[in-house]
Amino acid sequence: MRIFIGSDHAGFALKEHVKSYLERSGHDVVDVGTHSDESVDYPDYALAVARAVASGEADLGVLVCGTGLGMEIAANKVRGVRAVQVMDPELAVMARKHNDANVLTLAGRHTDPQTAERIVDAFVSTAFEGGRHERRVGKIAAIEQQYRPGSADRKES
């Protein structure tokens, strides 16, 4: 599986651990940065990973910042991305099975490396269940098509 990964400075250490873990697990991992713990702006890395997932260049994405929340918000601005911040493996399974989540965000300041490995395993190894969930994911895609980013009350012209 081809997985794009990125982080800001607060998620750098956990990103490096997860990247190595994914590579050892046989995945093709593309690291979009950051490449140190020097302060950077997380939206830049969220956008790079989200674009790769939305375009099909990546099968899945993984993003890490201090809380995982900023990365989740930024990545979800890209049409076709369903990013989820996950703190345990069970939620990773449900996000994939029921929501067809395609980008995982992790909290670098709140997730230990072993828990991150279990979360990533669950996320990567779980397939979308389809069925009744397909209709719901389709409705999410319809919302993306109908409304401009950041403007839930105005339709696109």
PDB file of C-alpha atoms in Angstrom:
ATOM      1  CA  MET A   1       0.000   0.000   0.000  1.00  0.00           C
ATOM      2  CA  ARG A   2       1.246   3.516  -0.810  1.00  0.00           C
ATOM      3  CA  ILE A   3       0.927   5.794   2.199  1.00  0.00           C
ATOM      4  CA  PHE A   4       1.810   9.487   2.323  1.00  0.00           C
ATOM      5  CA  ILE A   5       2.860  10.748   5.748  1.00  0.00           C
ATOM      6  CA  GLY A   6       3.499  14.212   7.142  1.00  0.00           C
ATOM      7  CA  SER A   7       3.809  16.127  10.378  1.00  0.00           C
ATOM      8  CA  ASP A   8       4.559  19.434  11.927  1.00  0.00           C
ATOM      9  CA  HIS A   9       7.302  19.970  14.504  1.00  0.00           C
ATOM     10  CA  ALA A  10       5.138  18.709  17.398  1.00  0.00           C
ATOM     11  CA  GLY A  11       4.429  15.467  15.571  1.00  0.00           C
ATOM     12  CA  PHE A  12       7.879  14.955  14.082  1.00  0.00           C
ATOM     13  CA  ALA A  13       9.164  12.292  16.511  1.00  0.00           C
ATOM     14  CA  LEU A  14       5.999  10.178  16.300  1.00  0.00           C
ATOM     15  CA  LYS A  15       5.874  10.586  12.512  1.00  0.00           C
ATOM     16  CA  GLU A  16       9.408   9.244  12.234  1.00  0.00           C
ATOM     17  CA  HIS A  17       8.476   6.242  14.373  1.00  0.00           C
ATOM     18  CA  VAL A  18       5.281   5.532  12.408  1.00  0.00           C
ATOM     19  CA  LYS A  19       7.082   5.968   9.080  1.00  0.00           C
ATOM     20  CA  SER A  20       9.715   3.422  10.067  1.00  0.00           C
ATOM     21  CA  TYR A  21       7.045   1.051  11.362  1.00  0.00           C
ATOM     22  CA  LEU A  22       5.055   1.268   8.104  1.00  0.00           C
ATOM     23  CA  GLU A  23       8.184   0.696   6.009  1.00  0.00           C
ATOM     24  CA  ARG A  24       9.126  -2.348   8.105  1.00  0.00           C
ATOM     25  CA  SER A  25       5.565  -3.594   7.544  1.00  0.00           C
ATOM     26  CA  GLY A  26       6.155  -3.524   3.783  1.00  0.00           C
ATOM     27  CA  HIS A  27       4.346  -0.339   2.801  1.00  0.00           C
ATOM     28  CA  ASP A  28       5.592   2.209   0.275  1.00  0.00           C
ATOM     29  CA  VAL A  29       5.825   5.354   2.408  1.00  0.00           C
ATOM     30  CA  VAL A  30       6.266   8.861   1.015  1.00  0.00           C
ATOM     31  CA  ASP A  31       7.317  11.413   3.633  1.00  0.00           C
ATOM     32  CA  VAL A  32       6.254  14.967   2.720  1.00  0.00           C
ATOM     33  CA  GLY A  33       7.932  16.438   5.827  1.00  0.00           C
ATOM     34  CA  THR A  34       8.638  18.092   8.082  1.00  0.00           C
ATOM     35  CA  HIS A  35      12.142  16.723   8.481  1.00  0.00           C
ATOM     36  CA  SER A  36      13.057  18.211  11.878  1.00  0.00           C
ATOM     37  CA  ASP A  37      11.499  19.541  15.059  1.00  0.00           C
ATOM     38  CA  GLU A  38      11.951  23.165  13.931  1.00  0.00           C
ATOM     39  CA  SER A  39       8.670  25.106  14.091  1.00  0.00           C
ATOM     40  CA  VAL A  40       6.545  24.881  10.907  1.00  0.00           C
ATOM     41  CA  ASP A  41       2.909  25.405   9.936  1.00  0.00           C
ATOM     42  CA  TYR A  42       0.889  22.172   9.948  1.00  0.00           C
ATOM     43  CA  PRO A  43      -1.561  23.137   7.141  1.00  0.00           C
ATOM     44  CA  ASP A  44       1.277  22.901   4.593  1.00  0.00           C
ATOM     45  CA  TYR A  45       1.852  19.217   5.386  1.00  0.00           C
ATOM     46  CA  ALA A  46      -1.839  18.425   5.740  1.00  0.00           C
ATOM     47  CA  LEU A  47      -2.413  19.824   2.257  1.00  0.00           C
ATOM     48  CA  ALA A  48       0.418  17.805   0.708  1.00  0.00           C
ATOM     49  CA  VAL A  49      -0.876  14.521   2.137  1.00  0.00           C
ATOM     50  CA  ALA A  50      -4.538  15.325   1.463  1.00  0.00           C
ATOM     51  CA  ARG A  51      -3.868  16.208  -2.179  1.00  0.00           C
ATOM     52  CA  ALA A  52      -2.005  12.919  -2.696  1.00  0.00           C
ATOM     53  CA  VAL A  53      -4.905  10.948  -1.225  1.00  0.00           C
ATOM     54  CA  ALA A  54      -7.584  12.895  -3.111  1.00  0.00           C
ATOM     55  CA  SER A  55      -5.749  12.482  -6.436  1.00  0.00           C
ATOM     56  CA  GLY A  56      -5.214   8.739  -5.952  1.00  0.00           C
ATOM     57  CA  GLU A  57      -1.442   9.092  -5.783  1.00  0.00           C
ATOM     58  CA  ALA A  58      -1.687   7.681  -2.247  1.00  0.00           C
ATOM     59  CA  ASP A  59      -3.921   4.872  -1.012  1.00  0.00           C
ATOM     60  CA  LEU A  60      -4.044   6.390   2.478  1.00  0.00           C
ATOM     61  CA  GLY A  61      -2.510   9.247   4.431  1.00  0.00           C
ATOM     62  CA  VAL A  62      -1.145   9.671   7.942  1.00  0.00           C
ATOM     63  CA  LEU A  63      -0.652  13.066   9.574  1.00  0.00           C
ATOM     64  CA  VAL A  64       0.773  13.910  12.995  1.00  0.00           C
ATOM     65  CA  CYS A  65       0.688  17.165  14.933  1.00  0.00           C
ATOM     66  CA  GLY A  66       0.544  17.899  18.648  1.00  0.00           C
ATOM     67  CA  THR A  67      -3.128  16.977  19.016  1.00  0.00           C
ATOM     68  CA  GLY A  68      -3.973  15.620  15.575  1.00  0.00           C
ATOM     69  CA  LEU A  69      -6.838  18.098  15.474  1.00  0.00           C
ATOM     70  CA  GLY A  70      -5.305  20.864  13.367  1.00  0.00           C
ATOM     71  CA  MET A  71      -4.146  18.341  10.784  1.00  0.00           C
ATOM     72  CA  GLU A  72      -7.632  16.796  10.725  1.00  0.00           C
ATOM     73  CA  ILE A  73      -9.308  20.148  10.129  1.00  0.00           C
ATOM     74  CA  ALA A  74      -6.867  21.203   7.405  1.00  0.00           C
ATOM     75  CA  ALA A  75      -6.901  17.871   5.549  1.00  0.00           C
ATOM     76  CA  ASN A  76     -10.709  17.788   5.530  1.00  0.00           C
ATOM     77  CA  LYS A  77     -10.749  21.003   3.475  1.00  0.00           C
ATOM     78  CA  VAL A  78      -9.594  18.978   0.456  1.00  0.00           C
ATOM     79  CA  ARG A  79     -12.476  17.507  -1.516  1.00  0.00           C
ATOM     80  CA  GLY A  80     -12.511  13.718  -1.309  1.00  0.00           C
ATOM     81  CA  VAL A  81     -10.591  13.503   1.948  1.00  0.00           C
ATOM     82  CA  ARG A  82     -12.162  11.992   5.036  1.00  0.00           C
ATOM     83  CA  ALA A  83      -9.582  12.614   7.756  1.00  0.00           C
ATOM     84  CA  VAL A  84     -10.123  11.361  11.291  1.00  0.00           C
ATOM     85  CA  GLN A  85      -8.221  11.970  14.505  1.00  0.00           C
ATOM     86  CA  VAL A  86      -7.996   8.661  16.321  1.00  0.00           C
ATOM     87  CA  MET A  87      -6.784   7.825  19.825  1.00  0.00           C
ATOM     88  CA  ASP A  88      -7.351   4.046  19.886  1.00  0.00           C
ATOM     89  CA  PRO A  89      -7.415   1.098  17.471  1.00  0.00           C
ATOM     90  CA  GLU A  90     -11.166   0.473  17.792  1.00  0.00           C
ATOM     91  CA  LEU A  91     -11.955   3.949  16.507  1.00  0.00           C
ATOM     92  CA  ALA A  92      -9.529   3.433  13.613  1.00  0.00           C
ATOM     93  CA  VAL A  93     -11.420   0.271  12.624  1.00  0.00           C
ATOM     94  CA  MET A  94     -14.797   2.006  12.801  1.00  0.00           C
ATOM     95  CA  ALA A  95     -13.547   5.041  10.836  1.00  0.00           C
ATOM     96  CA  ARG A  96     -12.431   2.773   7.994  1.00  0.00           C
ATOM     97  CA  LYS A  97     -15.394   0.348   8.083  1.00  0.00           C
ATOM     98  CA  HIS A  98     -18.196   2.873   8.391  1.00  0.00           C
ATOM     99  CA  ASN A  99     -16.799   6.170   7.079  1.00  0.00           C
ATOM    100  CA  ASP A 100     -14.257   5.039   4.486  1.00  0.00           C
ATOM    101  CA  ALA A 101     -11.778   7.358   6.206  1.00  0.00           C
ATOM    102  CA  ASN A 102      -8.680   7.786   4.061  1.00  0.00           C
ATOM    103  CA  VAL A 103      -6.445   9.981   6.226  1.00  0.00           C
ATOM    104  CA  LEU A 104      -5.493   9.173   9.808  1.00  0.00           C
ATOM    105  CA  THR A 105      -4.363  11.947  12.121  1.00  0.00           C
ATOM    106  CA  LEU A 106      -2.456  11.235  15.321  1.00  0.00           C
ATOM    107  CA  ALA A 107      -1.699  13.292  18.425  1.00  0.00           C
ATOM    108  CA  GLY A 108       2.071  13.434  18.733  1.00  0.00           C
ATOM    109  CA  ARG A 109       1.926  14.846  22.254  1.00  0.00           C
ATOM    110  CA  HIS A 110      -0.677  12.357  23.495  1.00  0.00           C
ATOM    111  CA  THR A 111       0.004   9.045  21.718  1.00  0.00           C
ATOM    112  CA  ASP A 112       2.837   6.727  22.666  1.00  0.00           C
ATOM    113  CA  PRO A 113       4.655   4.891  19.848  1.00  0.00           C
ATOM    114  CA  GLN A 114       3.222   1.437  20.663  1.00  0.00           C
ATOM    115  CA  THR A 115      -0.352   2.747  20.692  1.00  0.00           C
ATOM    116  CA  ALA A 116       0.336   4.550  17.419  1.00  0.00           C
ATOM    117  CA  GLU A 117       1.493   1.260  15.879  1.00  0.00           C
ATOM    118  CA  ARG A 118      -1.745  -0.465  16.931  1.00  0.00           C
ATOM    119  CA  ILE A 119      -3.838   2.428  15.601  1.00  0.00           C
ATOM    120  CA  VAL A 120      -1.983   2.469  12.283  1.00  0.00           C
ATOM    121  CA  ASP A 121      -2.287  -1.327  11.941  1.00  0.00           C
ATOM    122  CA  ALA A 122      -6.029  -1.133  12.533  1.00  0.00           C
ATOM    123  CA  PHE A 123      -6.454   1.759  10.093  1.00  0.00           C
ATOM    124  CA  VAL A 124      -4.367   0.254   7.291  1.00  0.00           C
ATOM    125  CA  SER A 125      -5.705  -3.293   7.577  1.00  0.00           C
ATOM    126  CA  THR A 126      -9.422  -2.455   7.742  1.00  0.00           C
ATOM    127  CA  ALA A 127     -11.481  -2.166   4.577  1.00  0.00           C
ATOM    128  CA  PHE A 128     -14.573  -0.053   3.998  1.00  0.00           C
ATOM    129  CA  GLU A 129     -17.656  -2.150   4.700  1.00  0.00           C
ATOM    130  CA  GLY A 130     -19.842  -0.510   2.064  1.00  0.00           C
ATOM    131  CA  GLY A 131     -23.523  -1.418   2.196  1.00  0.00           C
ATOM    132  CA  ARG A 132     -25.597   1.068   4.145  1.00  0.00           C
ATOM    133  CA  HIS A 133     -22.446   3.070   4.863  1.00  0.00           C
ATOM    134  CA  GLU A 134     -21.862   3.696   1.157  1.00  0.00           C
ATOM    135  CA  ARG A 135     -25.012   5.814   0.985  1.00  0.00           C
ATOM    136  CA  ARG A 136     -23.811   7.913   3.923  1.00  0.00           C
ATOM    137  CA  VAL A 137     -20.339   8.447   2.502  1.00  0.00           C
ATOM    138  CA  GLY A 138     -22.031   9.414  -0.764  1.00  0.00           C
ATOM    139  CA  LYS A 139     -23.965  12.084   1.092  1.00  0.00           C
ATOM    140  CA  ILE A 140     -20.710  13.474   2.464  1.00  0.00           C
ATOM    141  CA  ALA A 141     -19.363  13.672  -1.099  1.00  0.00           C
ATOM    142  CA  ALA A 142     -22.558  15.439  -2.207  1.00  0.00           C
ATOM    143  CA  ILE A 143     -22.071  18.057   0.508  1.00  0.00           C
ATOM    144  CA  GLU A 144     -18.520  18.635  -0.758  1.00  0.00           C
ATOM    145  CA  GLN A 145     -19.853  19.155  -4.283  1.00  0.00           C
ATOM    146  CA  GLN A 146     -22.691  21.450  -3.238  1.00  0.00           C
ATOM    147  CA  TYR A 147     -21.032  23.899  -0.874  1.00  0.00           C
ATOM    148  CA  ARG A 148     -17.925  26.021  -1.033  1.00  0.00           C
ATOM    149  CA  PRO A 149     -15.259  25.273   1.580  1.00  0.00           C
ATOM    150  CA  GLY A 150     -15.945  27.340   4.681  1.00  0.00           C
ATOM    151  CA  SER A 151     -19.357  28.469   3.506  1.00  0.00           C
ATOM    152  CA  ALA A 152     -22.038  25.980   4.519  1.00  0.00           C
ATOM    153  CA  ASP A 153     -24.845  28.380   3.689  1.00  0.00           C
ATOM    154  CA  ARG A 154     -23.955  29.314   0.076  1.00  0.00           C
ATOM    155  CA  LYS A 155     -24.173  27.032  -2.908  1.00  0.00           C
ATOM    156  CA  GLU A 156     -21.467  27.133  -5.565  1.00  0.00           C
ATOM    157  CA  SER A 157     -22.445  28.899  -8.768  1.00  0.00           C
TER     158      SER A 157
END
